[in-house]
XYZ file of C-alpha atoms in Angstrom:
101
model
C 26.069 22.782 7.636
C 22.502 24.053 8.255
C 19.645 22.296 6.520
C 17.351 23.964 4.052
C 14.006 24.872 5.708
C 12.084 22.366 3.586
C 14.433 19.541 4.646
C 13.989 20.149 8.362
C 10.188 20.302 8.032
C 9.930 17.132 5.991
C 8.920 14.187 8.174
C 10.243 10.722 7.385
C 7.992 8.536 5.275
C 5.749 5.937 6.884
C 6.045 2.408 5.505
C 2.767 0.467 5.372
C 2.762 -3.249 4.521
C -0.340 -4.541 2.705
C -1.225 -8.106 3.731
C -4.850 -8.484 2.562
C -7.545 -6.770 0.526
C -11.317 -6.279 0.662
C -13.148 -7.097 -2.528
C -16.629 -6.193 -3.718
C -17.680 -7.940 -6.931
C -14.008 -8.821 -7.613
C -12.973 -5.161 -7.334
C -10.520 -4.203 -4.593
C -12.200 -1.586 -2.392
C -9.889 -1.477 0.659
C -6.409 -2.492 1.732
C -5.467 -4.083 5.067
C -2.048 -4.389 6.570
C 0.419 -3.583 9.293
C 2.444 -0.590 10.388
C 4.963 -2.312 12.624
C 2.610 -4.519 14.640
C -0.401 -2.200 14.394
C -3.139 -3.233 11.954
C -4.658 -0.663 9.605
C -7.358 -0.440 6.917
C -7.623 2.138 4.130
C -10.166 2.523 1.364
C -8.396 2.350 -2.004
C -9.102 6.043 -2.707
C -7.501 7.000 0.622
C -4.492 4.769 -0.080
C -4.027 6.442 -3.481
C -4.175 9.875 -1.824
C -1.682 8.743 0.835
C 0.721 7.428 -1.810
C 0.349 10.619 -3.832
C 1.291 12.711 -0.783
C 4.716 11.064 -0.704
C 4.488 10.650 3.076
C 3.393 6.996 2.870
C 5.243 4.176 1.117
C 3.388 0.930 0.536
C 4.697 -2.607 0.156
C 2.577 -5.692 -0.566
C 3.570 -8.884 1.221
C 2.783 -12.237 -0.403
C 4.353 -15.578 0.508
C 7.103 -13.869 2.493
C 8.113 -11.607 -0.408
C 7.604 -7.851 -0.211
C 6.930 -5.940 -3.399
C 7.042 -2.155 -3.628
C 3.693 -0.618 -4.510
C 3.777 2.069 -7.194
C 1.233 4.815 -7.863
C -0.184 4.754 -11.400
C -1.488 8.323 -11.615
C -3.259 7.900 -14.947
C -6.846 8.757 -15.867
C -8.029 6.435 -13.090
C -5.346 6.609 -10.384
C -4.549 3.275 -8.762
C -1.864 1.371 -6.961
C 0.158 -1.387 -8.630
C 2.358 -4.103 -7.193
C 4.116 -6.326 -9.716
C 6.465 -9.122 -8.801
C 8.747 -10.991 -11.182
C 7.771 -14.258 -9.493
C 4.050 -13.648 -8.950
C 2.843 -11.000 -11.419
C 0.050 -8.771 -10.067
C 0.390 -9.221 -6.309
C -2.934 -7.494 -5.525
C -4.815 -10.275 -7.333
C -3.070 -12.887 -5.153
C -3.503 -11.287 -1.728
C -6.068 -12.985 0.533
C -9.429 -11.453 1.355
C -9.315 -9.552 4.641
C -12.233 -11.535 6.098
C -10.418 -14.826 5.350
C -7.220 -13.539 6.964
C -9.007 -12.434 10.147
C -11.221 -15.509 10.459
């Protein structure tokens, strides 16, 4: 059975795993992580735009547990990662400079 044109043009989503964050005055300004074994860094605004596009799916990894990251597209769009065991995972992720050093 032939595919609909939109199905054949749609590329698979890219899964990005968030492992650390950059903070400025306790506000998260950038996300760091891995795509396979390749490291990446995205400003929060760019990560929100990527999530909104539907092409990128984010997961936050903390203490070996991966939590799906959801887009909260409210008045101030932001990403959220809530875990039953840990609560707000973004608040628990290490600072990127600590992780690299």
